[in-house]
PDB file of C-alpha atoms in Angstrom:
ATOM      1  CA  MET A   1       0.115  -0.062  -0.052  1.00  0.00           C
ATOM      2  CA  ARG A   2       2.933   2.428   0.752  1.00  0.00           C
ATOM      3  CA  LEU A   3       4.456   1.586  -2.525  1.00  0.00           C
ATOM      4  CA  LEU A   4       1.309   2.650  -4.315  1.00  0.00           C
ATOM      5  CA  LEU A   5       1.283   5.903  -2.504  1.00  0.00           C
ATOM      6  CA  LEU A   6       4.788   6.896  -2.999  1.00  0.00           C
ATOM      7  CA  LEU A   7       4.239   6.009  -7.009  1.00  0.00           C
ATOM      8  CA  ALA A   8       1.026   8.159  -6.797  1.00  0.00           C
ATOM      9  CA  VAL A   9       2.732  11.305  -5.431  1.00  0.00           C
ATOM     10  CA  PRO A  10       5.042  11.828  -8.572  1.00  0.00           C
ATOM     11  CA  LEU A  11       2.468  11.041 -11.084  1.00  0.00           C
ATOM     12  CA  THR A  12       0.127  13.870  -9.305  1.00  0.00           C
ATOM     13  CA  LEU A  13       2.838  16.407  -9.120  1.00  0.00           C
ATOM     14  CA  ALA A  14       3.398  15.599 -12.931  1.00  0.00           C
ATOM     15  CA  ALA A  15      -0.116  15.877 -13.503  1.00  0.00           C
ATOM     16  CA  CYS A  16      -0.294  19.540 -11.822  1.00  0.00           C
ATOM     17  CA  ALA A  17       2.613  20.656 -13.845  1.00  0.00           C
ATOM     18  CA  ASP A  18       0.980  19.846 -17.065  1.00  0.00           C
ATOM     19  CA  ASP A  19      -2.102  22.048 -16.013  1.00  0.00           C
ATOM     20  CA  ALA A  20       0.451  24.870 -15.281  1.00  0.00           C
ATOM     21  CA  PRO A  21       0.575  27.856 -17.799  1.00  0.00           C
ATOM     22  CA  ALA A  22       3.398  27.219 -20.396  1.00  0.00           C
ATOM     23  CA  ALA A  23       6.212  29.772 -20.002  1.00  0.00           C
ATOM     24  CA  ASP A  24       6.253  32.654 -22.622  1.00  0.00           C
ATOM     25  CA  THR A  25       9.208  31.959 -24.798  1.00  0.00           C
ATOM     26  CA  SER A  26       8.516  34.552 -27.308  1.00  0.00           C
ATOM     27  CA  GLU A  27      11.272  36.762 -26.112  1.00  0.00           C
ATOM     28  CA  ALA A  28      14.858  35.359 -27.328  1.00  0.00           C
ATOM     29  CA  ASP A  29      16.434  36.125 -24.123  1.00  0.00           C
ATOM     30  CA  ALA A  30      14.489  36.946 -21.041  1.00  0.00           C
ATOM     31  CA  ARG A  31      17.292  37.225 -18.594  1.00  0.00           C
ATOM     32  CA  PRO A  32      16.896  40.142 -16.261  1.00  0.00           C
ATOM     33  CA  GLU A  33      20.299  41.180 -17.143  1.00  0.00           C
ATOM     34  CA  ALA A  34      19.546  41.117 -20.895  1.00  0.00           C
ATOM     35  CA  VAL A  35      16.313  42.857 -20.414  1.00  0.00           C
ATOM     36  CA  ALA A  36      17.747  45.857 -18.428  1.00  0.00           C
ATOM     37  CA  ALA A  37      20.713  46.068 -21.088  1.00  0.00           C
ATOM     38  CA  ALA A  38      18.382  46.349 -24.017  1.00  0.00           C
ATOM     39  CA  ASP A  39      16.193  49.098 -21.997  1.00  0.00           C
ATOM     40  CA  ARG A  40      18.894  51.117 -21.148  1.00  0.00           C
ATOM     41  CA  GLY A  41      18.454  54.656 -22.345  1.00  0.00           C
ATOM     42  CA  ALA A  42      19.413  58.000 -21.722  1.00  0.00           C
ATOM     43  CA  GLN A  43      18.892  61.718 -23.303  1.00  0.00           C
ATOM     44  CA  ALA A  44      20.824  65.040 -23.324  1.00  0.00           C
ATOM     45  CA  ILE A  45      18.949  68.289 -23.856  1.00  0.00           C
ATOM     46  CA  LEU A  46      21.601  70.622 -25.597  1.00  0.00           C
ATOM     47  CA  ASP A  47      21.434  74.489 -25.409  1.00  0.00           C
ATOM     48  CA  GLY A  48      23.381  77.168 -27.116  1.00  0.00           C
ATOM     49  CA  LEU A  49      26.645  78.495 -25.530  1.00  0.00           C
ATOM     50  CA  ASN A  50      27.642  82.051 -25.820  1.00  0.00           C
ATOM     51  CA  GLY A  51      24.589  83.126 -27.767  1.00  0.00           C
ATOM     52  CA  SER A  52      25.217  80.305 -30.537  1.00  0.00           C
ATOM     53  CA  GLY A  53      21.399  79.744 -30.839  1.00  0.00           C
ATOM     54  CA  VAL A  54      21.976  75.941 -31.344  1.00  0.00           C
ATOM     55  CA  SER A  55      19.587  73.617 -29.605  1.00  0.00           C
ATOM     56  CA  GLY A  56      18.309  70.133 -29.584  1.00  0.00           C
ATOM     57  CA  THR A  57      18.581  66.502 -28.234  1.00  0.00           C
ATOM     58  CA  VAL A  58      20.781  63.503 -28.208  1.00  0.00           C
ATOM     59  CA  ALA A  59      19.058  60.388 -27.222  1.00  0.00           C
ATOM     60  CA  PHE A  60      20.915  57.235 -26.189  1.00  0.00           C
ATOM     61  CA  ARG A  61      20.073  53.500 -26.417  1.00  0.00           C
ATOM     62  CA  GLU A  62      22.463  50.814 -25.889  1.00  0.00           C
ATOM     63  CA  THR A  63      21.828  47.629 -27.349  1.00  0.00           C
ATOM     64  CA  ASP A  64      23.910  44.525 -28.455  1.00  0.00           C
ATOM     65  CA  GLY A  65      27.438  46.054 -27.157  1.00  0.00           C
ATOM     66  CA  ALA A  66      26.913  49.253 -29.198  1.00  0.00           C
ATOM     67  CA  LEU A  67      25.531  52.673 -28.096  1.00  0.00           C
ATOM     68  CA  THR A  68      23.062  54.225 -30.480  1.00  0.00           C
ATOM     69  CA  MET A  69      22.632  58.087 -30.415  1.00  0.00           C
ATOM     70  CA  ARG A  70      19.892  59.777 -32.346  1.00  0.00           C
ATOM     71  CA  ILE A  71      20.647  63.472 -32.955  1.00  0.00           C
ATOM     72  CA  ALA A  72      18.532  66.130 -33.488  1.00  0.00           C
ATOM     73  CA  LEU A  73      19.963  69.824 -33.552  1.00  0.00           C
ATOM     74  CA  ALA A  74      19.139  73.096 -35.166  1.00  0.00           C
ATOM     75  CA  GLY A  75      20.824  76.546 -35.411  1.00  0.00           C
ATOM     76  CA  LEU A  76      24.322  75.436 -36.484  1.00  0.00           C
ATOM     77  CA  THR A  77      26.171  76.727 -39.407  1.00  0.00           C
ATOM     78  CA  PRO A  78      26.018  74.503 -42.500  1.00  0.00           C
ATOM     79  CA  GLY A  79      28.780  71.813 -42.535  1.00  0.00           C
ATOM     80  CA  ALA A  80      30.766  69.470 -40.125  1.00  0.00           C
ATOM     81  CA  HIS A  81      30.900  70.132 -36.374  1.00  0.00           C
ATOM     82  CA  GLY A  82      33.277  68.109 -33.653  1.00  0.00           C
ATOM     83  CA  PHE A  83      30.932  66.010 -31.528  1.00  0.00           C
ATOM     84  CA  HIS A  84      32.113  64.751 -28.164  1.00  0.00           C
ATOM     85  CA  VAL A  85      31.186  63.593 -24.912  1.00  0.00           C
ATOM     86  CA  HIS A  86      33.390  65.525 -22.224  1.00  0.00           C
ATOM     87  CA  GLU A  87      34.416  64.481 -18.714  1.00  0.00           C
ATOM     88  CA  GLY A  88      32.741  67.158 -16.573  1.00  0.00           C
ATOM     89  CA  ASP A  89      28.981  67.100 -15.308  1.00  0.00           C
ATOM     90  CA  SER A  90      28.305  71.005 -16.160  1.00  0.00           C
ATOM     91  CA  CYS A  91      27.701  73.120 -19.018  1.00  0.00           C
ATOM     92  CA  GLY A  92      28.802  76.333 -17.149  1.00  0.00           C
ATOM     93  CA  PRO A  93      32.024  78.405 -17.954  1.00  0.00           C
ATOM     94  CA  GLY A  94      35.357  77.261 -17.122  1.00  0.00           C
ATOM     95  CA  GLU A  95      37.568  79.182 -14.575  1.00  0.00           C
ATOM     96  CA  ASP A  96      38.995  81.286 -17.419  1.00  0.00           C
ATOM     97  CA  GLY A  97      35.350  82.336 -18.612  1.00  0.00           C
ATOM     98  CA  THR A  98      35.446  79.906 -21.562  1.00  0.00           C
ATOM     99  CA  PRO A  99      31.689  79.163 -22.541  1.00  0.00           C
ATOM    100  CA  GLY A 100      31.223  75.514 -21.821  1.00  0.00           C
ATOM    101  CA  GLY A 101      34.576  75.066 -20.127  1.00  0.00           C
ATOM    102  CA  ALA A 102      33.350  73.490 -16.868  1.00  0.00           C
ATOM    103  CA  ALA A 103      32.383  70.415 -19.156  1.00  0.00           C
ATOM    104  CA  GLY A 104      36.481  69.753 -19.086  1.00  0.00           C
ATOM    105  CA  GLY A 105      38.315  67.610 -21.988  1.00  0.00           C
ATOM    106  CA  HIS A 106      37.103  64.982 -23.738  1.00  0.00           C
ATOM    107  CA  PHE A 107      35.964  61.925 -21.919  1.00  0.00           C
ATOM    108  CA  ASN A 108      38.974  59.637 -21.590  1.00  0.00           C
ATOM    109  CA  PRO A 109      38.845  56.782 -18.998  1.00  0.00           C
ATOM    110  CA  LEU A 110      41.167  54.462 -20.905  1.00  0.00           C
ATOM    111  CA  VAL A 111      43.739  57.243 -20.990  1.00  0.00           C
ATOM    112  CA  SER A 112      44.170  57.408 -24.876  1.00  0.00           C
ATOM    113  CA  GLU A 113      45.168  60.015 -27.254  1.00  0.00           C
ATOM    114  CA  HIS A 114      42.512  61.766 -29.321  1.00  0.00           C
ATOM    115  CA  GLY A 115      41.463  59.875 -32.471  1.00  0.00           C
ATOM    116  CA  ALA A 116      38.724  59.027 -34.663  1.00  0.00           C
ATOM    117  CA  PRO A 117      35.460  57.130 -33.619  1.00  0.00           C
ATOM    118  CA  ALA A 118      36.725  54.125 -35.965  1.00  0.00           C
ATOM    119  CA  ASP A 119      40.017  53.944 -34.087  1.00  0.00           C
ATOM    120  CA  ALA A 120      40.721  51.095 -31.553  1.00  0.00           C
ATOM    121  CA  PRO A 121      39.936  52.152 -27.854  1.00  0.00           C
ATOM    122  CA  SER A 122      43.598  52.270 -27.224  1.00  0.00           C
ATOM    123  CA  ASP A 123      43.616  54.915 -30.002  1.00  0.00           C
ATOM    124  CA  ARG A 124      40.745  57.199 -29.091  1.00  0.00           C
ATOM    125  CA  HIS A 125      39.141  58.856 -26.130  1.00  0.00           C
ATOM    126  CA  ALA A 126      35.903  57.148 -25.244  1.00  0.00           C
ATOM    127  CA  GLY A 127      34.030  60.558 -25.962  1.00  0.00           C
ATOM    128  CA  ASP A 128      35.403  61.006 -29.337  1.00  0.00           C
ATOM    129  CA  LEU A 129      32.546  60.683 -31.548  1.00  0.00           C
ATOM    130  CA  GLY A 130      33.988  62.444 -34.779  1.00  0.00           C
ATOM    131  CA  ASN A 131      31.904  64.864 -36.263  1.00  0.00           C
ATOM    132  CA  ILE A 132      28.013  65.656 -37.357  1.00  0.00           C
ATOM    133  CA  THR A 133      27.149  67.535 -40.395  1.00  0.00           C
ATOM    134  CA  ALA A 134      24.453  70.194 -40.470  1.00  0.00           C
ATOM    135  CA  ASN A 135      22.752  70.734 -43.616  1.00  0.00           C
ATOM    136  CA  GLU A 136      22.343  74.115 -45.486  1.00  0.00           C
ATOM    137  CA  GLU A 137      19.306  75.168 -42.743  1.00  0.00           C
ATOM    138  CA  GLY A 138      21.817  74.344 -39.853  1.00  0.00           C
ATOM    139  CA  ILE A 139      19.992  71.110 -38.853  1.00  0.00           C
ATOM    140  CA  VAL A 140      21.292  67.812 -38.006  1.00  0.00           C
ATOM    141  CA  ALA A 141      18.941  64.956 -37.891  1.00  0.00           C
ATOM    142  CA  GLY A 142      20.783  61.375 -37.852  1.00  0.00           C
ATOM    143  CA  THR A 143      22.011  58.744 -36.053  1.00  0.00           C
ATOM    144  CA  VAL A 144      25.554  57.579 -34.588  1.00  0.00           C
ATOM    145  CA  VAL A 145      26.490  54.196 -33.405  1.00  0.00           C
ATOM    146  CA  ASP A 146      29.669  53.641 -31.356  1.00  0.00           C
ATOM    147  CA  SER A 147      31.065  50.590 -29.664  1.00  0.00           C
ATOM    148  CA  VAL A 148      33.406  52.280 -27.136  1.00  0.00           C
ATOM    149  CA  LEU A 149      31.128  54.702 -25.378  1.00  0.00           C
ATOM    150  CA  THR A 150      28.412  53.055 -22.959  1.00  0.00           C
ATOM    151  CA  LEU A 151      25.702  54.042 -20.625  1.00  0.00           C
ATOM    152  CA  SER A 152      27.109  51.807 -17.701  1.00  0.00           C
ATOM    153  CA  GLY A 153      30.561  50.868 -16.309  1.00  0.00           C
ATOM    154  CA  PRO A 154      33.903  52.802 -16.541  1.00  0.00           C
ATOM    155  CA  THR A 155      33.113  54.237 -20.167  1.00  0.00           C
ATOM    156  CA  SER A 156      29.704  55.270 -19.294  1.00  0.00           C
ATOM    157  CA  ALA A 157      28.423  58.739 -20.739  1.00  0.00           C
ATOM    158  CA  ILE A 158      25.790  59.045 -17.831  1.00  0.00           C
ATOM    159  CA  GLY A 159      26.176  62.330 -16.149  1.00  0.00           C
ATOM    160  CA  ARG A 160      28.721  63.740 -18.542  1.00  0.00           C
ATOM    161  CA  ALA A 161      28.534  66.768 -20.997  1.00  0.00           C
ATOM    162  CA  VAL A 162      27.776  66.319 -24.561  1.00  0.00           C
ATOM    163  CA  ILE A 163      29.496  69.150 -26.558  1.00  0.00           C
ATOM    164  CA  VAL A 164      29.062  70.265 -30.142  1.00  0.00           C
ATOM    165  CA  HIS A 165      32.107  72.493 -31.523  1.00  0.00           C
ATOM    166  CA  ALA A 166      31.971  75.324 -34.039  1.00  0.00           C
ATOM    167  CA  ASP A 167      34.288  73.593 -36.394  1.00  0.00           C
ATOM    168  CA  ALA A 168      35.044  70.158 -37.734  1.00  0.00           C
ATOM    169  CA  ASP A 169      37.298  67.732 -35.568  1.00  0.00           C
ATOM    170  CA  ASP A 170      40.361  66.657 -37.696  1.00  0.00           C
ATOM    171  CA  LEU A 171      40.678  63.455 -35.923  1.00  0.00           C
ATOM    172  CA  THR A 172      44.256  63.799 -35.278  1.00  0.00           C
ATOM    173  CA  SER A 173      45.407  67.202 -33.459  1.00  0.00           C
ATOM    174  CA  GLN A 174      45.976  66.498 -29.757  1.00  0.00           C
ATOM    175  CA  PRO A 175      44.237  66.743 -27.343  1.00  0.00           C
ATOM    176  CA  SER A 176      41.018  67.635 -29.043  1.00  0.00           C
ATOM    177  CA  GLY A 177      40.840  67.709 -32.719  1.00  0.00           C
ATOM    178  CA  ALA A 178      41.216  71.234 -33.270  1.00  0.00           C
ATOM    179  CA  ALA A 179      37.361  71.505 -33.142  1.00  0.00           C
ATOM    180  CA  GLY A 180      37.342  75.211 -32.377  1.00  0.00           C
ATOM    181  CA  PRO A 181      34.802  76.924 -29.642  1.00  0.00           C
ATOM    182  CA  ARG A 182      31.895  75.140 -27.877  1.00  0.00           C
ATOM    183  CA  VAL A 183      28.698  76.104 -29.428  1.00  0.00           C
ATOM    184  CA  ALA A 184      26.285  73.608 -27.585  1.00  0.00           C
ATOM    185  CA  CYS A 185      26.034  71.530 -24.412  1.00  0.00           C
ATOM    186  CA  GLY A 186      24.040  69.190 -22.601  1.00  0.00           C
ATOM    187  CA  ILE A 187      24.055  66.709 -19.766  1.00  0.00           C
ATOM    188  CA  VAL A 188      23.341  63.081 -20.154  1.00  0.00           C
ATOM    189  CA  GLU A 189      20.715  61.807 -17.889  1.00  0.00           C
ATOM    190  CA  GLU A 190      19.493  58.370 -17.734  1.00  0.00           C
ATOM    191  CA  ALA A 191      16.059  57.500 -19.039  1.00  0.00           C
ATOM    192  CA  GLY A 192      13.769  54.715 -18.100  1.00  0.00           C
ATOM    193  CA  PRO A 193      12.427  52.178 -20.413  1.00  0.00           C
ATOM    194  CA  GLU A 194       9.283  53.931 -21.159  1.00  0.00           C
ATOM    195  CA  ALA A 195      11.094  56.817 -22.709  1.00  0.00           C
ATOM    196  CA  ASP A 196      10.440  57.229 -26.406  1.00  0.00           C
ATOM    197  CA  LEU A 197      14.237  57.580 -27.189  1.00  0.00           C
ATOM    198  CA  LEU A 198      14.882  55.822 -30.512  1.00  0.00           C
TER     199      LEU A 198
END
């Protein structure tokens, strides 16, 4: 009799398991860390410096080991402009009065020289994002993808300044690409998964 009861218990448990709702396998990877990484986003609202009249936003979304930035700016002069993440957390003037000087130099946690976005991490600052190009109306509307800058860890842009420069970054001059004065600045702030960033 005891043997029959012991055999009946596993059968009852198996029957209950069959009645349980099936797990949702529609997501390719439902691990919490994967979901968090896919939903990590941020935004910087840029304002003009020194009366430049530049304004707009940069939205960030980190997925699959790359950081996508959607850029929407207006008020620039037509042509190429240096586009960088700087180390500071302020868009205020520097100690010498330079507009946006409180943002400091390019964000460089890997202690590299200035370079192009396509360079290896050892040959560029994490904040080196190259140039953006304004059309004849002074508008930039586009996307930049980078594999060095992140939204977490030592290369995170969160809390740092995004700077747009008056001139093009030549991608070689040290320490900042000779991109000229800072014409717009905004601080990168984390945004929740509900934010419509990208």
